[in-house]
PDB file of C-alpha atoms in Angstrom:
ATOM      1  CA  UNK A   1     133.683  65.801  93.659  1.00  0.00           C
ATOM      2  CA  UNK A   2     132.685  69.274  94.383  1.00  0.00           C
ATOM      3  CA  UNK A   3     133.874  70.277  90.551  1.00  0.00           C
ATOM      4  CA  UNK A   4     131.908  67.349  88.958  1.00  0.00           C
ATOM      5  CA  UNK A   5     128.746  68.351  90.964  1.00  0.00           C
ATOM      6  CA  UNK A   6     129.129  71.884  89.806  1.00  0.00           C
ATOM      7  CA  UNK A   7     129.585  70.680  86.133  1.00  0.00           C
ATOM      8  CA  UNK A   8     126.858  68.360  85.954  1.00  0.00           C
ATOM      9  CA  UNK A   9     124.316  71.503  87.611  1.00  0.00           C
ATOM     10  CA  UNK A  10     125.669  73.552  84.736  1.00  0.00           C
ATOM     11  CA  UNK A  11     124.775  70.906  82.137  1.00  0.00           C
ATOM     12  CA  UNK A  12     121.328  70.652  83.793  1.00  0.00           C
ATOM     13  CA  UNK A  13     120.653  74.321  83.874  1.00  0.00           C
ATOM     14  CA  UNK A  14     122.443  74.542  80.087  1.00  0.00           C
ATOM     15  CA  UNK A  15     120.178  71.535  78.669  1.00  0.00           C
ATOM     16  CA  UNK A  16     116.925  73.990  78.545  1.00  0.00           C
ATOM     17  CA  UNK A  17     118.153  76.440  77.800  1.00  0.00           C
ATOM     18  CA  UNK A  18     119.567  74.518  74.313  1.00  0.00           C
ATOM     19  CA  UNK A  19     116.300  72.931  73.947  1.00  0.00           C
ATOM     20  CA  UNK A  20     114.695  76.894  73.479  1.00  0.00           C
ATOM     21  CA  UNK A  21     117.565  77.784  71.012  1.00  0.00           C
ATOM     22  CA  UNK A  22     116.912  74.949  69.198  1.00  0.00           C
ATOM     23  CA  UNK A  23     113.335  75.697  68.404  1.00  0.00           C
ATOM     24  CA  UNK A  24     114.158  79.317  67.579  1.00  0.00           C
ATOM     25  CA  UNK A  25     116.706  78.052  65.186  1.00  0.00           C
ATOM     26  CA  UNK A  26     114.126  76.073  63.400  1.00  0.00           C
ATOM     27  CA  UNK A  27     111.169  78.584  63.498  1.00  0.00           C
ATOM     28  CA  UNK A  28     113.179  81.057  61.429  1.00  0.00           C
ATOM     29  CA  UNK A  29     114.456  78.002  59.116  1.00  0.00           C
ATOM     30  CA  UNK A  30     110.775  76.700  58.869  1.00  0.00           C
ATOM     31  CA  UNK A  31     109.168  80.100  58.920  1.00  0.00           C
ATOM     32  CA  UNK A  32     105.500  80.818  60.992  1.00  0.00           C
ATOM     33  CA  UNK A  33     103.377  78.921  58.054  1.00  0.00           C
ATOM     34  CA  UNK A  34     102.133  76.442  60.138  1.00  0.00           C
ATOM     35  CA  UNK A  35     101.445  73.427  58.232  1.00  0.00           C
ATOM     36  CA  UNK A  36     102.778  74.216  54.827  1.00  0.00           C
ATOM     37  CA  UNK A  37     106.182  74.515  56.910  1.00  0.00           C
ATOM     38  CA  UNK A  38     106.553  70.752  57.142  1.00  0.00           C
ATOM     39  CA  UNK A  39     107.577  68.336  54.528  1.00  0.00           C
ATOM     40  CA  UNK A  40     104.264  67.058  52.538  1.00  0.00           C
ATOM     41  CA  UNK A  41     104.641  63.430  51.565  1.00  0.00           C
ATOM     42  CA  UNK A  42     102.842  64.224  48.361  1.00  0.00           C
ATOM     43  CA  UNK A  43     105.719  66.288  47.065  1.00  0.00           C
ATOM     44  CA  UNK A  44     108.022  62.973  47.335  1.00  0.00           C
ATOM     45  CA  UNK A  45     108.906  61.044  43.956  1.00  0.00           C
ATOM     46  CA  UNK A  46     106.144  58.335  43.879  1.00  0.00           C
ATOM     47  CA  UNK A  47     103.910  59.204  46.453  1.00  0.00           C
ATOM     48  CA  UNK A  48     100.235  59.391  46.267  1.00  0.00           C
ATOM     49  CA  UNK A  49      98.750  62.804  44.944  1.00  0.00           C
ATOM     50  CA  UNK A  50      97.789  65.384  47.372  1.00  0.00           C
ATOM     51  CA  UNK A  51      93.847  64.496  47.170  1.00  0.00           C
ATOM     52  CA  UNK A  52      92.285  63.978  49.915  1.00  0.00           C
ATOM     53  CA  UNK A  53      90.123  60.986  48.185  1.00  0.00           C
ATOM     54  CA  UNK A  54      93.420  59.290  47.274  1.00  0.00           C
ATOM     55  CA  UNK A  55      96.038  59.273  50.160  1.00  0.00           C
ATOM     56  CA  UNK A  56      94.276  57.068  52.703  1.00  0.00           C
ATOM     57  CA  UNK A  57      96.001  56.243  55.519  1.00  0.00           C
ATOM     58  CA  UNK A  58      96.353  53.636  58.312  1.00  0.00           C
ATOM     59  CA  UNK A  59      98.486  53.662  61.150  1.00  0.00           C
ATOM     60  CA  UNK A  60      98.888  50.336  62.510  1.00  0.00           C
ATOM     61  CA  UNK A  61     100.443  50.672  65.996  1.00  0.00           C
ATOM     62  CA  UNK A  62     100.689  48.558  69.672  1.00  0.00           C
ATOM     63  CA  UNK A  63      99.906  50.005  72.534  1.00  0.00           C
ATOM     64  CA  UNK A  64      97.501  53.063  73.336  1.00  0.00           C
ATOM     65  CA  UNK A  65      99.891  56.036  73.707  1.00  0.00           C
ATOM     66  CA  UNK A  66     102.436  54.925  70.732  1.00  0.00           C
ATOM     67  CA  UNK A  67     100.133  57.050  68.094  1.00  0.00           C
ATOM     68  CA  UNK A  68     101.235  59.947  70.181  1.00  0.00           C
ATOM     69  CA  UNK A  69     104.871  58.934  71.277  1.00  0.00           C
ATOM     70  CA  UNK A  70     106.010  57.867  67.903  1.00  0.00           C
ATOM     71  CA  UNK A  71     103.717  59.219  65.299  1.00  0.00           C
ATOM     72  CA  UNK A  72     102.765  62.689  65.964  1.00  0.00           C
ATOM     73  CA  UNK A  73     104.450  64.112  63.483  1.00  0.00           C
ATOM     74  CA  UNK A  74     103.629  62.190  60.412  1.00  0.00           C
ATOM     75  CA  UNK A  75      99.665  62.179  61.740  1.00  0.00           C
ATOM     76  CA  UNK A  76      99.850  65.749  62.095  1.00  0.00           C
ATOM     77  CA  UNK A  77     101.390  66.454  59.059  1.00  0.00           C
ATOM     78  CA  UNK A  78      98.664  64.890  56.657  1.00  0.00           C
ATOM     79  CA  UNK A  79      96.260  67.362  57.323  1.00  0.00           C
ATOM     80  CA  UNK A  80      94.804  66.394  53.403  1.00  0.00           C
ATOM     81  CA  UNK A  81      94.104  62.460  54.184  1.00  0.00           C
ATOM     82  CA  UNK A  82      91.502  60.464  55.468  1.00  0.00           C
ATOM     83  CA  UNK A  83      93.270  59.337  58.693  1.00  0.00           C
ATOM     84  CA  UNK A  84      92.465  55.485  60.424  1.00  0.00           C
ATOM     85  CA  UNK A  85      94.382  54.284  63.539  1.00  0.00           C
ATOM     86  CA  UNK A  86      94.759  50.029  64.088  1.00  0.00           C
ATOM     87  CA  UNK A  87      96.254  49.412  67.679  1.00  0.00           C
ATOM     88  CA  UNK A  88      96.322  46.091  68.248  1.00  0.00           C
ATOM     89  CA  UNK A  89      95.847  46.073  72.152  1.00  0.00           C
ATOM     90  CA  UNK A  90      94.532  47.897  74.707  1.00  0.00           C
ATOM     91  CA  UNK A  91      97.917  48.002  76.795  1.00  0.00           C
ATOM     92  CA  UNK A  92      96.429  46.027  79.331  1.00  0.00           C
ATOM     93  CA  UNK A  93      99.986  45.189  80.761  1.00  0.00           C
ATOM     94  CA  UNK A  94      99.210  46.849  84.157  1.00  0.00           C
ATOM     95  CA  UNK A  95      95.818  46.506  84.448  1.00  0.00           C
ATOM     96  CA  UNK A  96      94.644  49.498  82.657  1.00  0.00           C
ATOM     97  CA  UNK A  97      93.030  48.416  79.673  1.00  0.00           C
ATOM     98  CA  UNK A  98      89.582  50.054  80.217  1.00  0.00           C
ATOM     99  CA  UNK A  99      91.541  53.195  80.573  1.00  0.00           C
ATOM    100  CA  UNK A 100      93.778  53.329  78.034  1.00  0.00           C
ATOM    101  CA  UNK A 101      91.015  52.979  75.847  1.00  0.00           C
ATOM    102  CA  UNK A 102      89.603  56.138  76.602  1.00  0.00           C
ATOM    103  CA  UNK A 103      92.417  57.828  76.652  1.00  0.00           C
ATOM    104  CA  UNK A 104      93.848  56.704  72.890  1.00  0.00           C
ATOM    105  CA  UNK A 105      90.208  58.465  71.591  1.00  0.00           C
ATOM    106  CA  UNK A 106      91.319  61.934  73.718  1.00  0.00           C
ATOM    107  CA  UNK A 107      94.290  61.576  72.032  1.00  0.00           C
ATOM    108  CA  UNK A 108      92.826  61.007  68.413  1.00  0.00           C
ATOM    109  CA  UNK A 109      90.855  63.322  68.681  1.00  0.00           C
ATOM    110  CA  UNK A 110      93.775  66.332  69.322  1.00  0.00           C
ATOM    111  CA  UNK A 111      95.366  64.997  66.581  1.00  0.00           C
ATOM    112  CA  UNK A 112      92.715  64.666  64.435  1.00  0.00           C
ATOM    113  CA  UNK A 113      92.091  61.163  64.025  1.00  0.00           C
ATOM    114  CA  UNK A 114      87.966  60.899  64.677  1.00  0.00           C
ATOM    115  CA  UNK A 115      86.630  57.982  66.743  1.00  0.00           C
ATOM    116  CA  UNK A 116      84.815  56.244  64.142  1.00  0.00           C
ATOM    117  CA  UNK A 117      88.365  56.050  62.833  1.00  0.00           C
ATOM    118  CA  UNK A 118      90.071  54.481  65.512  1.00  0.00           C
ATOM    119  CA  UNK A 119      89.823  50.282  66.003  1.00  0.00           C
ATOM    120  CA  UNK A 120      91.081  49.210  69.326  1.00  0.00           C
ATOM    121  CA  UNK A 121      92.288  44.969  69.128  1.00  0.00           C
ATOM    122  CA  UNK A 122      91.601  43.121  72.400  1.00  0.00           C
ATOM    123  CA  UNK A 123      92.263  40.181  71.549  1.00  0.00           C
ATOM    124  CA  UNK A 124      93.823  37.177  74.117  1.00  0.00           C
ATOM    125  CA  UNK A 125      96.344  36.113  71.942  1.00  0.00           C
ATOM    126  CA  UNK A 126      97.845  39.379  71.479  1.00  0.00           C
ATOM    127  CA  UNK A 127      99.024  40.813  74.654  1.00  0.00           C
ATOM    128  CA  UNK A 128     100.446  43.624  75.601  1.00  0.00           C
ATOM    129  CA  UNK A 129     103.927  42.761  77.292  1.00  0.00           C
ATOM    130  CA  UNK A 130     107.661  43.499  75.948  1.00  0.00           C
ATOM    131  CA  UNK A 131     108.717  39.694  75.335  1.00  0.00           C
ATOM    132  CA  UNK A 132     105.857  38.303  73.843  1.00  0.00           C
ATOM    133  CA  UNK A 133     106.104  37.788  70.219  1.00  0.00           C
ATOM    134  CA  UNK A 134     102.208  38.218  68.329  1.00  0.00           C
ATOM    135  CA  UNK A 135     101.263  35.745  66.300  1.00  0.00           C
ATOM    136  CA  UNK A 136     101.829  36.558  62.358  1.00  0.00           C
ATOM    137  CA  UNK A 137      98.901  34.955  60.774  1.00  0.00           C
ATOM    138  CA  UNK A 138      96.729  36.227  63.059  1.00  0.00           C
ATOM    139  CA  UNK A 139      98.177  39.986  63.180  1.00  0.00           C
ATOM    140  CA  UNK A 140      98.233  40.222  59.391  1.00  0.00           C
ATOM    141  CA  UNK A 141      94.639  38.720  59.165  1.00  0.00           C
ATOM    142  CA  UNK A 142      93.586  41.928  61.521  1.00  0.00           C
ATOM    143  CA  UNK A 143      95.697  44.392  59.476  1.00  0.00           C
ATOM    144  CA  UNK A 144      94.513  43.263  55.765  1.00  0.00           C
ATOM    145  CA  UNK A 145      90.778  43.340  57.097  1.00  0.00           C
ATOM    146  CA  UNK A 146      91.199  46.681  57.841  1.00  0.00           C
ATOM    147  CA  UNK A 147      92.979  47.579  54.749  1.00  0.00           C
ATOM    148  CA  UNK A 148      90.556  46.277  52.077  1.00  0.00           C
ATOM    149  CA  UNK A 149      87.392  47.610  54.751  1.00  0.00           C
ATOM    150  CA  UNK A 150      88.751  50.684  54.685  1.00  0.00           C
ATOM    151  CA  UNK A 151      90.491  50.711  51.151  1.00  0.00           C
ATOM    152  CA  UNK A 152      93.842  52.436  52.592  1.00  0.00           C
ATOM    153  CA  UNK A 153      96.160  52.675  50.405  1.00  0.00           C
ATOM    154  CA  UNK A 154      99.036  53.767  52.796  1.00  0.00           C
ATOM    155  CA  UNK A 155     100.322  52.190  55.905  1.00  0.00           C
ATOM    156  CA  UNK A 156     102.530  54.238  58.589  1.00  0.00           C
ATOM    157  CA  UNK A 157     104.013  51.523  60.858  1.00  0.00           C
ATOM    158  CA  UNK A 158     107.023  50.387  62.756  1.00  0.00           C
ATOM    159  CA  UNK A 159     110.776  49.345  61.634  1.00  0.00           C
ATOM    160  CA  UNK A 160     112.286  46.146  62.265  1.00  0.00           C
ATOM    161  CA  UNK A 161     113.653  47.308  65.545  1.00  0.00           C
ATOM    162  CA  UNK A 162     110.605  48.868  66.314  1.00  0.00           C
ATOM    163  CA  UNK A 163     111.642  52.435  67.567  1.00  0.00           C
ATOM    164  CA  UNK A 164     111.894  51.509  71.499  1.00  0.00           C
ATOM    165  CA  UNK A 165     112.935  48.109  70.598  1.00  0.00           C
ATOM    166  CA  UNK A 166     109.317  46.410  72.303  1.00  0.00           C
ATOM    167  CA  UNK A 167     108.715  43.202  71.141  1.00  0.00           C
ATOM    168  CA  UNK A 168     104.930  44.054  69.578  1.00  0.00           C
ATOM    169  CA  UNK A 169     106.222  46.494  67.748  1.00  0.00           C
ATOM    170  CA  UNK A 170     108.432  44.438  65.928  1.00  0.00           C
ATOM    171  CA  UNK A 171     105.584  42.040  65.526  1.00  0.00           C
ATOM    172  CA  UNK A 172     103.861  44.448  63.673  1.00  0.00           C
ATOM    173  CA  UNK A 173     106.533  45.478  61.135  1.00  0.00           C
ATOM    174  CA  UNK A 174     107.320  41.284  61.039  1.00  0.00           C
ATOM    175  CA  UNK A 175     103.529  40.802  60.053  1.00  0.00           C
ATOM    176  CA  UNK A 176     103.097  43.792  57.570  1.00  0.00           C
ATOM    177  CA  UNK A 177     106.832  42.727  56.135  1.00  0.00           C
ATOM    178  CA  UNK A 178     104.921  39.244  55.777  1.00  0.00           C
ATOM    179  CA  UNK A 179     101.828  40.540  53.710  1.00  0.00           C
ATOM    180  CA  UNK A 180     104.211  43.165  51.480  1.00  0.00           C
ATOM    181  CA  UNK A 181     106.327  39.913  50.451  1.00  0.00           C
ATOM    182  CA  UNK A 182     103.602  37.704  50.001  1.00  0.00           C
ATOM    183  CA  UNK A 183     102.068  40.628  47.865  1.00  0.00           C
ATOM    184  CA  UNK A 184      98.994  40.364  49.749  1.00  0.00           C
ATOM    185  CA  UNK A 185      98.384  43.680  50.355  1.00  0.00           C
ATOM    186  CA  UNK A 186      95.616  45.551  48.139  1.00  0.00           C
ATOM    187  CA  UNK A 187      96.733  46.550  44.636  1.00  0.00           C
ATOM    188  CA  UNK A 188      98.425  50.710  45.147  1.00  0.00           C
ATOM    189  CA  UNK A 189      99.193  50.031  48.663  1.00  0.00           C
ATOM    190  CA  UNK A 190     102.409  51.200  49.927  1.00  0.00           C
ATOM    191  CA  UNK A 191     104.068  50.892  53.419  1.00  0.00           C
ATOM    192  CA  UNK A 192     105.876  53.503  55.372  1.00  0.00           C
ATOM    193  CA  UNK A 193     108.108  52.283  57.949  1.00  0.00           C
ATOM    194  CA  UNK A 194     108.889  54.705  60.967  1.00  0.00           C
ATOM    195  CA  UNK A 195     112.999  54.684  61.588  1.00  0.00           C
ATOM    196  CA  UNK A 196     114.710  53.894  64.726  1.00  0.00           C
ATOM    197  CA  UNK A 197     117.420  55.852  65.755  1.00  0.00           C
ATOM    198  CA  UNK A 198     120.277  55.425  68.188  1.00  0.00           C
ATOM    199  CA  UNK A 199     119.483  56.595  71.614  1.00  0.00           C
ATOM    200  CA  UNK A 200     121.912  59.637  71.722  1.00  0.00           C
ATOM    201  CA  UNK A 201     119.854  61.126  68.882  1.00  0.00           C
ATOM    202  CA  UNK A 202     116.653  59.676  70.337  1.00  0.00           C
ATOM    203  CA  UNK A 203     116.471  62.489  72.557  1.00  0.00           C
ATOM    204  CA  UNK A 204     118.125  65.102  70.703  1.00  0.00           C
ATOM    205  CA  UNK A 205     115.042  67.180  70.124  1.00  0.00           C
ATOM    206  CA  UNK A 206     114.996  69.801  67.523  1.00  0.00           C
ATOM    207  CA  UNK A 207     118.855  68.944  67.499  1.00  0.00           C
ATOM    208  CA  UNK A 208     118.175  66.044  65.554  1.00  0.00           C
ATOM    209  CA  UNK A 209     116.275  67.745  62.628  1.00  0.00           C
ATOM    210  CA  UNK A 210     119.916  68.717  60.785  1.00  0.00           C
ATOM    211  CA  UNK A 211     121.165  65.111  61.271  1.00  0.00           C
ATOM    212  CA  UNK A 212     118.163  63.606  60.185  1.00  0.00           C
ATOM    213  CA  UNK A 213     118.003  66.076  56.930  1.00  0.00           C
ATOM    214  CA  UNK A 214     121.495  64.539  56.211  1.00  0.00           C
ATOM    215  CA  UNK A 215     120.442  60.866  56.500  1.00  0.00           C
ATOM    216  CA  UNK A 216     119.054  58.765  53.483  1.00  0.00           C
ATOM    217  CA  UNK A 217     115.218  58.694  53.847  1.00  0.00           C
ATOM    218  CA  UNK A 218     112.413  59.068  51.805  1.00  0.00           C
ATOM    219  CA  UNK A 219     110.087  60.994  54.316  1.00  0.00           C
ATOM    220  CA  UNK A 220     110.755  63.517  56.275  1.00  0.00           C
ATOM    221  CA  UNK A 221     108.536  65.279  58.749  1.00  0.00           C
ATOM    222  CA  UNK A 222     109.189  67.710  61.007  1.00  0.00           C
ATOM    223  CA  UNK A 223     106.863  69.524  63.130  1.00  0.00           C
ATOM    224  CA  UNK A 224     105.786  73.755  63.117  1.00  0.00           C
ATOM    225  CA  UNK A 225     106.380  75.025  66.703  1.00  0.00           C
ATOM    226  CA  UNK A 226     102.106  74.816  66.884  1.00  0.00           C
ATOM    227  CA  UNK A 227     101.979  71.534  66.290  1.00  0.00           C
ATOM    228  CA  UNK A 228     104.347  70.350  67.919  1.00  0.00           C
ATOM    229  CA  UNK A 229     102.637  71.345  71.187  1.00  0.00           C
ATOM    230  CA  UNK A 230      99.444  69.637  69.771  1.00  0.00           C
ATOM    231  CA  UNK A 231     101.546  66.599  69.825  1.00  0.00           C
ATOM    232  CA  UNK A 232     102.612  67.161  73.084  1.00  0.00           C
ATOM    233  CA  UNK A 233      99.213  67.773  74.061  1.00  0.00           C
ATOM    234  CA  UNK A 234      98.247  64.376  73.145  1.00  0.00           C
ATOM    235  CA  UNK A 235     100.620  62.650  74.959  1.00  0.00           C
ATOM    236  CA  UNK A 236      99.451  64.028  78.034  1.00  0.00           C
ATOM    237  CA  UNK A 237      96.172  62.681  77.463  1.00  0.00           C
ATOM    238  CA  UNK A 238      98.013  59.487  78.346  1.00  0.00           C
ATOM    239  CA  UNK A 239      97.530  60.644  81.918  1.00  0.00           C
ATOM    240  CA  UNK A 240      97.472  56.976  83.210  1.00  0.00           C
ATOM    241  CA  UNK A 241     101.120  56.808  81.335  1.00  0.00           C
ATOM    242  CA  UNK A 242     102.765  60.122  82.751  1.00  0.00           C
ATOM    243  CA  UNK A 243     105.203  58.622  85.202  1.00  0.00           C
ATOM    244  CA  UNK A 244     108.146  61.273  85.351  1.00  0.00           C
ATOM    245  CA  UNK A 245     110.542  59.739  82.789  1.00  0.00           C
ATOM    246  CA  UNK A 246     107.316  60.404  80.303  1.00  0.00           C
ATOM    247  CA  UNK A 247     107.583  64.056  80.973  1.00  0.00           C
ATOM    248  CA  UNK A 248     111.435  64.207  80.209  1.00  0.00           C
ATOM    249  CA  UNK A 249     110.025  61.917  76.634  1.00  0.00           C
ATOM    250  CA  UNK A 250     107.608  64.600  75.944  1.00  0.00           C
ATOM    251  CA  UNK A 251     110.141  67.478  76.656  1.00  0.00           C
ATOM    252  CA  UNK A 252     113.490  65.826  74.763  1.00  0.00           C
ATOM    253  CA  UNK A 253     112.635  63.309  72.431  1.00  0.00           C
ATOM    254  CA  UNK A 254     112.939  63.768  68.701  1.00  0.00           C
ATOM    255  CA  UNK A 255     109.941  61.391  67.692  1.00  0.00           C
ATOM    256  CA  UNK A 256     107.734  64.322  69.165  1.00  0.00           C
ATOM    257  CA  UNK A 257     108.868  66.748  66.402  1.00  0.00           C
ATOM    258  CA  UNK A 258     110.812  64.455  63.613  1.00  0.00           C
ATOM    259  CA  UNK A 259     109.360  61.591  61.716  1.00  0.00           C
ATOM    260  CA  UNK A 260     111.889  60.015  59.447  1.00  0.00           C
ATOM    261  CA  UNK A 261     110.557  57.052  57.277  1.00  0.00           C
ATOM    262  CA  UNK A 262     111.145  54.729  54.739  1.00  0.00           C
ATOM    263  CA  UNK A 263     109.300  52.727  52.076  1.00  0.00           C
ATOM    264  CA  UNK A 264     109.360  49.132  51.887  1.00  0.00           C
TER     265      UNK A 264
END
């Protein structure tokens, strides 16, 4: 018992100090250039030019905090579009709707997202709790107003499993899915799905960035050691949220550095 205690301190005292490596190891890959150190979706085969009048963007996500969690990196690393944010509730699960609001505009505005930008849903029939499935008609009604409003010709959402596996999530992907094969969605509009990994390389870190540069995707983004503590920095705006398994998220998890997507 004594020996098992011992080696599980040592892995505990090790983890950090792997975690540091790590992001030394990809500064002097990456370089200090800030954000021409990340990978610009622009320079992918048959992506919107790198104008700041064409690549319009919408991130359609659930819950206050997720823009943050999730999508840091990809928001971060369009630093040449015309950002919008869609969350579709005000993560009212606990009571904290009111709240959650105002902290989803902090955390826009770190990551450069303004408020005029950002459209909160509340909306009864879509709720925020993990086994309620939102309705499709109504979801993809919201989305598509928002699309042709704001004539976005991008959209940065969730996979099929939805990253953390939450059932809105995966309402969202099922309802965007739904207007992409209906071929609803305006004419040069193109969807970016965010992928879900396992959960040992969920909270990899900077570990993950080699594995992921290995995998078949078509975007890649990976965060500059700056920005990556502005994305960190907006996830503590999420005060409300910060319960200590949050602050091990922050810390460890690989969706706070590495965005690996797909097109539909």
């Amino acid at each position: 018992m004594a020996a098992a205690a011992l080696a599980l301190l040592f892995c505990l005292c090790l983890l950090p100090l792997l975690w540091w490596a790590s992001g030394w190891w990809l500064q002097r890959c990456l370089g200090a250039r800030g954000r021409d150190s990340r990978t610009p979706l622009c320079d992918r085969p048959g992506a919107a030019r790198r104008d700041s009048d064409a690549l319009r963007v919408l991130f359609v996500t659930a819950h206050p905090d997720d823009e943050a969690m999730f999508f840091a990196p990809s928001i971060l690393s369009l630093p040449f579009a015309r950002l919008w944010l869609l969350c579709c509730s005000t993560g009212h699960y606990y009571g904290q709707g009111d709240l959650r609001k105002k902290e989803l505009l902090q955390s826009c505005e770190v990551l450069g997202i303004p408020p005029s930008n950002v459209a909160i849903v509340d909306h009864r029939d879509l709720p925020d709790h993990p086994s309620v499935e939102w309705d499709l008609h109504l979801l993809a009604a919201l989305i598509m107003k928002h699309l042709e409003s704001n004539r976005i010709n991008l959209v940065v959402t969730f996979d099929a499993e939805g990253v953390s596996g939450h059932t809105n999530h995966k309402s969202i992907y099922t309802a965007i899915r739904y207007l992409h094969s209906e071929k609803q969605l305006p004419e040069g509009c193109r969807v970016l799905t965010l992928e879900t990994v396992s959960l040992f390389r969920k909270y990899l870190s900077l570990f993950d960035v080699p594995i992921s540069c290995l995998q078949d995707q078509d975007v890649l983004f990976v965060l500059a050691k700056e920005d990556a503590a502005l994305a960190q920095k907006a996830m503590r705006c999420h005060r409300s949220q910060l319960l200590w398994f949050r602050h091990l998220y922050i810390r460890f998890s690989r969706y706070m550095v590495v965005n690996s997507l797909r097109f539909l």
